[in-house]
XYZ file of C-alpha atoms in Angstrom:
388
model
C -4.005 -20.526 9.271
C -0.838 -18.414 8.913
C 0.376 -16.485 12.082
C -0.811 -13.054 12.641
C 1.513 -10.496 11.037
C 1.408 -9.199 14.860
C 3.234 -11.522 15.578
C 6.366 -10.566 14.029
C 6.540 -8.016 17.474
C 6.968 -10.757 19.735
C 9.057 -11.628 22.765
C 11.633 -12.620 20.086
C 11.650 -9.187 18.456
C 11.987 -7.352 21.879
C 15.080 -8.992 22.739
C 16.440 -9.076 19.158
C 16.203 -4.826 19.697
C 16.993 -4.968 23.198
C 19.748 -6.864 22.782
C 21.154 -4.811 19.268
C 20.674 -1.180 21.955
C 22.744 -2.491 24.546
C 25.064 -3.458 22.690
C 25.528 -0.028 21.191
C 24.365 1.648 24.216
C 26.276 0.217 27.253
C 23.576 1.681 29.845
C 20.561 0.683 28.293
C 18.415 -1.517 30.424
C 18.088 -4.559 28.459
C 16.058 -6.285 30.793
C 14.143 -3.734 32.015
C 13.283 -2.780 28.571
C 11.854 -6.778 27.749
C 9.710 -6.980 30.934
C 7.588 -3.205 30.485
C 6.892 -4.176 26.826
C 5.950 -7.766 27.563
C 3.735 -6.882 30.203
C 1.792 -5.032 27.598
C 1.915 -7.088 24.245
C -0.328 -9.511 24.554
C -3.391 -7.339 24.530
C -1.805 -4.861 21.396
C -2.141 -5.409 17.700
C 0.112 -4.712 14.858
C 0.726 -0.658 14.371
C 0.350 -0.596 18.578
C 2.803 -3.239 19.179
C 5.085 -0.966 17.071
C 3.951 2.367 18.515
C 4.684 0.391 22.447
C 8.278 -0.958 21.772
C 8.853 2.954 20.636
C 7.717 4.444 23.078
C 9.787 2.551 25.449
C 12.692 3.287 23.832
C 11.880 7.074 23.873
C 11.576 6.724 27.527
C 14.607 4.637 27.960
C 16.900 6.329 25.314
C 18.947 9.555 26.275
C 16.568 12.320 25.601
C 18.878 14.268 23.347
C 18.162 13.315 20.431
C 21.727 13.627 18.424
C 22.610 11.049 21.235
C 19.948 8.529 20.805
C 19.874 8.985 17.301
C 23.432 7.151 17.293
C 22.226 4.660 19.304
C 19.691 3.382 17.089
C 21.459 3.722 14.069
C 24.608 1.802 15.538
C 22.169 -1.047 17.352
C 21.115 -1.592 13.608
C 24.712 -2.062 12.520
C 25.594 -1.956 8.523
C 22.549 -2.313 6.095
C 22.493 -5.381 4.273
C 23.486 -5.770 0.726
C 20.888 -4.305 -1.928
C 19.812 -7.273 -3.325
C 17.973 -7.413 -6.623
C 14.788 -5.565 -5.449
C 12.786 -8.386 -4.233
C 13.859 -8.239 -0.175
C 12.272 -5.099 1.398
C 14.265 -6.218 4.630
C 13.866 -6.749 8.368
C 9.765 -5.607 9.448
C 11.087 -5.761 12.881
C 13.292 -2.272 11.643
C 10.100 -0.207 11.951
C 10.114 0.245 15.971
C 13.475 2.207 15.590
C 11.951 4.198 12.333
C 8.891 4.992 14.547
C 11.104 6.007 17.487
C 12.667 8.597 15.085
C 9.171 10.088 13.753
C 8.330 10.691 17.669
C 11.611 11.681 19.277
C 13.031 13.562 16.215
C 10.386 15.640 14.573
C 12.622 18.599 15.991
C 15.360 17.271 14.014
C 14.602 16.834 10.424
C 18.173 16.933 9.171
C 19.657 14.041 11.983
C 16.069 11.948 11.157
C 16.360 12.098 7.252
C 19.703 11.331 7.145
C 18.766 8.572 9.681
C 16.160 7.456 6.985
C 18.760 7.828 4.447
C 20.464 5.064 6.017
C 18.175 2.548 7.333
C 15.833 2.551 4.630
C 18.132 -0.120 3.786
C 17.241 -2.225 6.679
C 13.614 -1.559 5.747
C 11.032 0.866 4.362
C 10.757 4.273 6.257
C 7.825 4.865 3.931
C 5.292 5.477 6.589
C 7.769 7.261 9.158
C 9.522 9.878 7.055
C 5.792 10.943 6.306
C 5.561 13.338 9.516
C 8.294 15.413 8.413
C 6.472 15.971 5.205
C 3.871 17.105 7.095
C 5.946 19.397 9.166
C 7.817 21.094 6.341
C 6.766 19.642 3.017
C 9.078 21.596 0.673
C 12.377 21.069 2.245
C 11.593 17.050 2.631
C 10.725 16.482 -0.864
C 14.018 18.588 -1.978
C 15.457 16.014 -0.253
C 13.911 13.451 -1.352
C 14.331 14.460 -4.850
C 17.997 13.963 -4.243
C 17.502 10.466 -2.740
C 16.004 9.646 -6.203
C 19.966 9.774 -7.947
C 21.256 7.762 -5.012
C 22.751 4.477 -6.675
C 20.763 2.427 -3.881
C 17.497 1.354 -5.093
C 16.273 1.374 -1.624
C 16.758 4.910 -1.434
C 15.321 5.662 -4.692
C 11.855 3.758 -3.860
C 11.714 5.737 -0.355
C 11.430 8.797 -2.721
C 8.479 7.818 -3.978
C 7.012 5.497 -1.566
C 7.003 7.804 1.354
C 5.821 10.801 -0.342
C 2.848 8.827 -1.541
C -0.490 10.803 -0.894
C -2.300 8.052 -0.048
C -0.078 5.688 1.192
C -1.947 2.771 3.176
C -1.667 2.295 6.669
C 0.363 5.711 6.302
C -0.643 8.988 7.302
C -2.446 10.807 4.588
C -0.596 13.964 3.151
C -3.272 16.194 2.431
C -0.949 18.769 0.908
C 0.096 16.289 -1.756
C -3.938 14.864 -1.948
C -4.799 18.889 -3.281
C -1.755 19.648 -4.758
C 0.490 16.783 -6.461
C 2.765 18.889 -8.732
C 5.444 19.345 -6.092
C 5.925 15.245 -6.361
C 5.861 15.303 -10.437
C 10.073 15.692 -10.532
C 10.634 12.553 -8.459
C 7.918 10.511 -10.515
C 9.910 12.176 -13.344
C 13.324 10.958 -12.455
C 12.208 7.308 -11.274
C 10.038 6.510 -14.039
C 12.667 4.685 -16.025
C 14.037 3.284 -12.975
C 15.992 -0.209 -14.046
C 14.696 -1.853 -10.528
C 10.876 -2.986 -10.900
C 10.018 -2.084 -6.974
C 10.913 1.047 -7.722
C 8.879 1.598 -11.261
C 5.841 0.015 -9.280
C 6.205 2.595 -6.150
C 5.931 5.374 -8.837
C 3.022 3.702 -10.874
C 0.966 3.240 -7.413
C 1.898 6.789 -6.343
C 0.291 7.672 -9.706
C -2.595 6.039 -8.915
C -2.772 7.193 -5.717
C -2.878 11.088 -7.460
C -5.720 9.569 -9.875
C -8.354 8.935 -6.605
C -8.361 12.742 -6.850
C -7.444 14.358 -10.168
C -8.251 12.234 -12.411
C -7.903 14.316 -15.590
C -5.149 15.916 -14.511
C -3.219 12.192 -14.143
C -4.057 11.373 -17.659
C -2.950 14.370 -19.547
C 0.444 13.991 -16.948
C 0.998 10.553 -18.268
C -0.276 10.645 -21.311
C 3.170 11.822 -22.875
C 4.777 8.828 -20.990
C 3.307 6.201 -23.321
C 5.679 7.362 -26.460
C 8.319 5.024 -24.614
C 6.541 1.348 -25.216
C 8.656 0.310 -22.307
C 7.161 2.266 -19.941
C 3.568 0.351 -21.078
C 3.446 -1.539 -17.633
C 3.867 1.472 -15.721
C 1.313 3.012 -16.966
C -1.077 0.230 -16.809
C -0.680 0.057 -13.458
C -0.592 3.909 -12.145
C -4.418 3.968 -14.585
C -5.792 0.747 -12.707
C -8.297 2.955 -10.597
C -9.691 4.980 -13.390
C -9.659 2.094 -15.883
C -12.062 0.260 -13.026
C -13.976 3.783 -12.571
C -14.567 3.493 -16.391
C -12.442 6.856 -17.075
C -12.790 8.107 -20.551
C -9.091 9.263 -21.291
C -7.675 6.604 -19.445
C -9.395 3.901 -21.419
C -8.105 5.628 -24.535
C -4.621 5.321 -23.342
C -5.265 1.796 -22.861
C -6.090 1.414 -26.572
C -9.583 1.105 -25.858
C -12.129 2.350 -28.442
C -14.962 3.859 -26.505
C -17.366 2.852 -29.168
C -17.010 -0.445 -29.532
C -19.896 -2.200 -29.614
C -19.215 -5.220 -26.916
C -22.326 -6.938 -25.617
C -22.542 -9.675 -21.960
C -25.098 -11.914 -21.387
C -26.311 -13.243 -18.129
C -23.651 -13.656 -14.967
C -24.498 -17.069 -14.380
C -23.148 -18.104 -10.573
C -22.746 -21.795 -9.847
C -24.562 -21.409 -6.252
C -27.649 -18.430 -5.183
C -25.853 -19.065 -1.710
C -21.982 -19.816 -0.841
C -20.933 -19.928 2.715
C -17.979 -17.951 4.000
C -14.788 -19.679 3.641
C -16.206 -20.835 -0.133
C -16.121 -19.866 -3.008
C -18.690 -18.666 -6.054
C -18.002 -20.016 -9.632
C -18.964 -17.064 -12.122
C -19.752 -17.396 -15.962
C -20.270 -15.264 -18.557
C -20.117 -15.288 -22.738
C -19.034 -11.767 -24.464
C -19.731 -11.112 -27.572
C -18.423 -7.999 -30.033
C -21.277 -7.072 -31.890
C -19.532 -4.198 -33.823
C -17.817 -4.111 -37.198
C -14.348 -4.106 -36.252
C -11.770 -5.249 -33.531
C -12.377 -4.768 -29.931
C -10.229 -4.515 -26.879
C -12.256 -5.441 -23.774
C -10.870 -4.768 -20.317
C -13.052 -7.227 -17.974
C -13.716 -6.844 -14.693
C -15.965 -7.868 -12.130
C -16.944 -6.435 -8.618
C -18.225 -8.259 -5.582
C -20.487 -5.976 -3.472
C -20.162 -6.508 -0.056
C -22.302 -6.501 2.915
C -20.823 -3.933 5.676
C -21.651 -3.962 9.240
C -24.375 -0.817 8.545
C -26.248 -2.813 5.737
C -24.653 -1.029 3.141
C -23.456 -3.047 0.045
C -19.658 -1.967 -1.233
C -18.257 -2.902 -4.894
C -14.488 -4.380 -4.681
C -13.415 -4.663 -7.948
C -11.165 -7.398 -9.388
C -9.141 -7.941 -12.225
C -10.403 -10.793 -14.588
C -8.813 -10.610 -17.993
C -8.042 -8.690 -21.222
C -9.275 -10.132 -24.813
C -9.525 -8.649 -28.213
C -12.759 -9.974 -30.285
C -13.065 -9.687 -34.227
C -16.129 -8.656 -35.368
C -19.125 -10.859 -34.594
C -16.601 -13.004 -32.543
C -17.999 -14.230 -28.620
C -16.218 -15.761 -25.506
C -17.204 -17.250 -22.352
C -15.532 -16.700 -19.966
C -15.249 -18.587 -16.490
C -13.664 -18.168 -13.617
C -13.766 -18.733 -9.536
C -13.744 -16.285 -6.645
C -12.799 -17.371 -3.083
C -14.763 -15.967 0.053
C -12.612 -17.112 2.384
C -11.894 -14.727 5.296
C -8.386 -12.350 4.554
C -6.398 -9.945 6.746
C -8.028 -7.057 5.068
C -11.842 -7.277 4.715
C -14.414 -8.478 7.155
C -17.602 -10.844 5.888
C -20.845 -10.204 6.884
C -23.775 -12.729 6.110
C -26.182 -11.487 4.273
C -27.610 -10.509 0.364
C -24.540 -9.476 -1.999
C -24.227 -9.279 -5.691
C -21.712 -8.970 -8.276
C -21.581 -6.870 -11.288
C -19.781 -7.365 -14.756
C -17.836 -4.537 -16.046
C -16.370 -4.175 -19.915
C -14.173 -1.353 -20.118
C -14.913 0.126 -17.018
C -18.913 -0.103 -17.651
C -21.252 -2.552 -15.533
C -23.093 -4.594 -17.956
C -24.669 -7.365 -15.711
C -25.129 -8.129 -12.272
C -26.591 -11.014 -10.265
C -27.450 -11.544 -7.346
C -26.270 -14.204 -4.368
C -26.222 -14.821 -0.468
C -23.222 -15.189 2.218
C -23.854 -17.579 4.750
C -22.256 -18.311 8.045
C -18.761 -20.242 8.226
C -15.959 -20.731 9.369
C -15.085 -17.365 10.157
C -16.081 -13.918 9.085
C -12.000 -12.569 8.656
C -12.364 -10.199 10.987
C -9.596 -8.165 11.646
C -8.590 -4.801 13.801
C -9.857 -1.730 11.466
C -8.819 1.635 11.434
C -9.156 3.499 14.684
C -9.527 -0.456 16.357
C -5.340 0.197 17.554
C -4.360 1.763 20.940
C -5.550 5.113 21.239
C -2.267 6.371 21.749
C -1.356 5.198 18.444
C -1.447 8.689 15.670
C 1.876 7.657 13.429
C 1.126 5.466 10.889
C-alpha cells in the first residue's frame, strides 16, 4: 500500500525546513525547532501536520512580520525553473505558505508578493485564500495582474486560488453568491498555451456551475466559437452534464430528443467484497430516426455511516449510434479502499445514466474485506486547524 501522503511531513521534512531557516536566519533554533514538532507528529494527520510545523515557526520566527517574512522567503532560496507545466513543485513548501496566511493576514501587500514568489516552489492556492476573504476586491485586482505574468505558475495561482470551491480550501462564499468579480481572470487565462493552467480555469468553471448553473452556460456558451477551446469546456460542464443540465447538454452537441433506449445493468456478482471489484454490462440501443450522441455514465450509490445511500458518478464513455444501431457496452469498477471515500458494508446500487438521465439501476451488496479505506474526514484534523 503506498505511504500516507502524511507522510511527506516527516522527521525528514522538519529538518529539511529547519535546516533551510537557519541557514537564512542565523538565530533560529534548529534543534529546538525538530524536537517540539516531533514530539507532536506522530499523533497529527495531513492539514495538522502542516498547521503544527507553522505554528512553530510563528512562535520561533521574529514576530515582525516584514522580518520573518524574509526569512522564509530566503530559507526557500530561488524558485526552480518553470518546467513545462507538469511539476507543481516541493508539497513540503506549504508549511512556510501556511505560516504566511497566519502571521501575515495584517500584511496583504508583503504576503502576496510573498505568494507571488513562491508559488513557484509550490501552489499557494489554498493559503492566499484568507486574504480573499479579508479584502476580496483588492486580492483579485491583484490577481488579475498575476494572470499576464510570463510564469505559468503565477498565472494558474490566479485562478486556482480564487476558486470558490476549491477542495481542501477554504470556501469563498463571496465568490459561491457572486462569481462575476472572477469572470476577467477566467477571461484572460482561457487561451492559456500551458494545459495546468486551461484546466485550473475549466474546474473553477465548474466549481461556479454547483451554484449557477444557467448562468455558467450562457457565460460559456460564447466560448465554444473557438473549436480549440472544446476541451475546456468539456471539462468546466462535467457537473451539469452528470446533473443532466439542459443547456449544457446542448453545448455538448447533444440532441435532447433523441430517442436512446438501455436495457438491463447486468452485474457479474449480487455481492463483491471490499477490495473487489463489480463487472457491469449493458447494450444501448438508438431507437430514433437519426444520429445520436450519447454521453454515458454510471453512478455507484454508496452506503454512508447514517444508512444513507450517495450516487458518485463516473465517467464511462461517449458513442454516436445511427439510427436503429445498438452497443453493449462493458466495463469494470474497482471497490478497493482510496484516500478519499470510506466503504461501508451493506446494500448499494448503481444507476445508468444517458445524457445525464438514469435509465437503469440494479442492485448489489458490499461485503467485508480487506479494509473499508477509511481515512481522516473533514473536521477529523486538530481542532486548532481553521486554514485550509
Amino acid at each position: 500500500m503506498a505511504e500516507p501522503l502524511k507522510e511527506i511531513f516527516n522527521a525528514d521534512a522538519v529538518a529539511w525546513l529547519g535546516q533551510r531557516l537557519a541557514t537564512a536566519w542565523a538565530d533560529f533554533p534548529q534543534d529546538g525547532f525538530a524536537r517540539a514538532i516531533l514530539a507532536d507528529l506522530p499523533s497529527l494527520e495531513l492539514k495538522a501536520r502542516i498547521e503544527r510545523i507553522a505554528l512553530e515557526m510563528q512562535h520561533l520566527l521574529p514576530g515582525d512580520f516584514t522580518k520573518s517574512v524574509k526569512i522564509v522567503t530566503k530559507a526557500l532560496g530561488a524558485p526552480p525553473p518553470a518546467g513545462d507545466g507538469t511539476d507543481f513543485g516541493n508539497f513540503r513548501v506549504l508549511a512556510c505558505h501556511r505560516f504566511v496566511s497566519l502571521a501575515g493576514l495584517d500584511h496583504p501587500d508583503l504576503a502576496l508578493e510573498y505568494f507571488a514568489r513562491t508559488t513557484r516552489h509550490f501552489s499557494a492556492e489554498f493559503d492566499i485564500r484568507p486574504f480573499i476573504l479579508r479584502d476580496q476586491a483588492q486580492v483579485l485586482a491583484v490577481m488579475r495582474a498575476w494572470a499576464d505574468e510570463k510564469d505559468w505558475r503565477l498565472r494558474r495561482l490566479a485562478s486556482e486560488g480564487a476558486r470558490p470551491r476549491l477542495p481542501w480550501g477554504l470556501r469563498l462564499n463571496a465568490l459561491v453568491a457572486d462569481p462575476k468579480p472572477l469572470f476577467p481572470i477566467l477571461e484572460a487565462l482561457r487561451d492559456d498555451p500551458v494545459e495546468a493552467v486551461r484546466r485550473s480555469v475549466a474546474n473553477n468553471l465548474n466549481d461556479i456551475a454547483k451554484d449557477h448553473p444557467d448562468l455558467l452556460v450562457r457565460y460559456v456558451k460564447p466560448w465554444a466559437k473557438a473549436e480549440a477551446r472544446a476541451p475546456l469546456i468539456r471539462h468546466a460542464l462535467r457537473h451539469l452534464v452528470k446533473q443532466g443540465h439542459a443547456g449544457a447538454l446542448e453545448l455538448m452537441g447533444v440532441d435532447g430528443k433523441a430517442d436512446l433506449r438501455a436495457g438491463r445493468i447486468k452485474l457479474d456478482a449480487k455481492a463483491i467484497a471490499i477490495g473487489g471489484s463489480l463487472g457491469l454490462g449493458v447494450t444501448i440501443t438508438n431507437a430514433g430516426d437519426s444520429s445520436a450522441y450519447a454521453i454515458v455514465d454510471y453512478a455507484i450509490h454508496h452506503l454512508g455511516a447514517r444508512g444513507e445511500l450517495r450516487p458518485k458518478v463516473f465517467k464511462w464513455t461517449k458513442l454516436t449510434l445511427g439510427p436503429g444501431e445498438s452497443v453493449t457496452l462493458a466495463r469494470r469498477h474497482s471497490l478497493k479502499p482510496v484516500t478519499t471515500r470510506r466503504y461501508y458494508p451493506g446494500g448499494h446500487k448503481v444507476d445508468l445514466r444517458i445524457n445525464g438521465q438514469r435509465v437503469a439501476e440494479a442492485p448489489f451488496d458490499l461485503l467485508p474485506g480487506a479494509g473499508t479505506g477509511e481515512i481522516p474526514q473533514k473536521g477529523q484534523y486538530s481542532g486548532r486547524y481553521r486554514g485550509y
